[in-house]
């Protein structure tokens, strides 16, 4: 029992990342009808927003520290972050420590801007062109974005720690009456799961309960009719693209402490999140979220030692296997509507 | 001639001449000169140029002709490579059985993958092939380690059985050969300051490439090729006329898979080693880049694209900051640094950035690839009678 709970928990954080990226992909696909291969790159840029902000916060200048001397008795120079000058040392340290959560604020405008720029500058011209062209041009864009990041940040993963308060682990075992230390789980992963639940809830609420969301949903169902009603649907779709980019970016920001950001993390997640979208059903938002969590949990179950003994390597291929079976038996995916991209 | 129209035969002839004289053409600069780093006439690179040319020619039959965008073709390249290396380990270091078996095994594997993937089309087909390829990669990397060597990969070892070689009493070298002619052997011709290298391996690969190219012309011009083109333009309409398009798409898929296997087998014949990373999905992306860049649906496009990308990968990526400083040394200091700072991100290690940008520009503005670009430039100079080469006023790259 405790092993099962542990695997479910383990699957949640990866599942959260899958679900958030797949949610963004589905928003873009459902509204604009565009297959965005650059979506993984947006996730990566989000992670690097966190890196950038923590670098900005630790920008420092040299100050001669009279209290410390080298062996000759000369005063030493020490680096002092500018933040200390503004907020004093204690507050400054606290701000630096909380760099990752703070970068959420920083990342939202950046990601929305990138999303707008992408849609207006590039994607707009590809609505009428075949899906293959959309895949190709966004694949090219993904390469370009990835290389720009590599140029500025180098090819090595950059460790980005979570705030001090969230390092360490929570002992589920003790809390739930099992043996202590059987189910321990890092705090930050819990935060990641809670965060993604909030984001997913917010996106659904936005689509469900606002007039804007209602119009967008109507546009997803029938774009032309909504346009004929005199509603500027293009503008709303651009905003939706910005929101989708922000969702991917935020998923990336919060993922940074779990896995040090590197320039190819986008490509690594991209293939899997496409698989998630297909399993969930193209164009179905709830399907994307459901499939994201399901596949994440399934993957962690497949990595259990018991399973690996009987079926070695199954953890590597389980997701693809599921995707292939689903595509062949139920092409519209778990919750896809009939007729969307079905051939 | 050879069952080709005059135009196609000229094209084949041009490619043959280019392939034959590649050691001269790719080595235009004398040894030791400042431009010598642009020389691409060394065997390793020349082999890659033609082998990836074969890969791209095959991919073009599926994507350019039939319109199915596969993101998993590197899997067939990898399967072909593994099959070839096992032939070398078990039977003989002669490359002929290795190449033949790599084509066959890749054909069988692509029949299986194609039979399943082709139940869907469009984006679903792309994702299915992607899933299959990633699965094969993961399997080769971990589960199938006894067969694939896992992380370390495979290469021929002294202790391998090599039944045929033993029976013939050949010396136990682990170098690939073609009936005794070693693939790695080469002859250097020195003319003044120029050094031209003629490599046995390269010429074998080039001959195979010419054969593959000839076959692809015949496929393009055959009734079968016409059918594939019809599938690309409107499969639904074709089905309504009562034709079953499935066998045709499957045949195209298997043929392109066999081309990929051939390329994989040749890669092994040249450097006798395989690793699983050859099958990663970005490797499949590379052949997509090649085909689109050169011109999908054109005969010569994929070869051009493969050549372009492999040349850049090997030559431009070697330019570093100090070489740039040498180039711009004649400028005043400030401008020199400025120019170097601007150019540097796009070359050397950053050449992928250039590739990505060029690729995007091609997809946006030149759907026919470099070939269409060339045609447009050619038309600029032939303004007088534009009606001649383009009766309908549109570019039709598939011709």
Coordinates of N, CA and C in Angstrom, one line a residue, chain A residues 6 9-10 13 162 165-172 183-193 257-258:
Chain A
X6 N 3.4 5.9 -2.7 CA 4.7 6.6 -3.0 C 4.7 6.8 -4.5
X9 N 2.5 9.5 -5.7 CA 3.1 10.8 -5.4 C 4.2 11.1 -6.4
X10 N 5.0 10.1 -6.6 CA 6.2 10.3 -7.6 C 5.7 10.7 -8.9
X13 N 4.4 14.9 -9.8 CA 5.1 16.1 -10.3 C 5.5 16.0 -11.8
X162 N 15.5 25.7 -4.7 CA 14.2 26.1 -4.1 C 14.5 26.9 -2.9
X165 N 13.0 27.2 2.9 CA 11.9 26.6 3.6 C 11.3 25.4 2.9
X166 N 11.6 25.2 1.6 CA 11.0 24.0 0.9 C 12.0 23.0 0.6
X167 N 13.3 23.1 1.1 CA 14.2 22.0 0.8 C 13.9 21.0 1.9
X168 N 14.3 19.8 1.8 CA 13.9 18.8 2.8 C 12.6 18.1 2.4
X169 N 12.2 17.1 3.1 CA 11.1 16.3 2.7 C 10.1 16.2 3.7
X170 N 8.9 15.8 3.3 CA 7.8 15.6 4.2 C 7.6 14.1 4.3
X171 N 7.4 13.7 5.6 CA 7.2 12.3 5.8 C 5.8 11.8 5.8
X172 N 5.3 11.4 4.7 CA 3.9 11.0 4.6 C 3.7 9.7 5.4
X183 N 7.4 6.7 3.1 CA 6.9 7.6 2.0 C 7.4 9.0 2.3
X184 N 8.6 9.3 1.9 CA 9.1 10.7 2.1 C 9.1 11.4 0.8
X185 N 8.8 12.7 0.8 CA 8.5 13.3 -0.4 C 9.0 14.8 -0.3
X186 N 9.8 15.2 -1.3 CA 10.4 16.6 -1.1 C 9.2 17.6 -1.1
X187 N 9.4 18.6 -0.3 CA 8.4 19.7 -0.2 C 8.1 20.4 -1.5
X188 N 9.2 20.6 -2.2 CA 9.0 21.4 -3.4 C 8.2 20.7 -4.4
X189 N 8.2 19.4 -4.4 CA 7.4 18.7 -5.4 C 5.9 18.8 -5.0
X190 N 5.7 18.9 -3.7 CA 4.3 19.1 -3.3 C 3.8 20.5 -3.8
X191 N 4.8 21.5 -3.6 CA 4.5 22.8 -4.0 C 4.2 22.8 -5.5
X192 N 5.0 22.1 -6.3 CA 4.8 22.0 -7.7 C 3.4 21.5 -8.1
X193 N 3.1 20.4 -7.4 CA 1.8 19.8 -7.7 C 0.6 20.8 -7.3
X257 N 13.8 24.1 -9.9 CA 14.4 23.5 -8.7 C 14.4 21.9 -8.8
X258 N 13.4 21.3 -9.5 CA 13.3 19.9 -9.5 C 14.4 19.3 -10.4

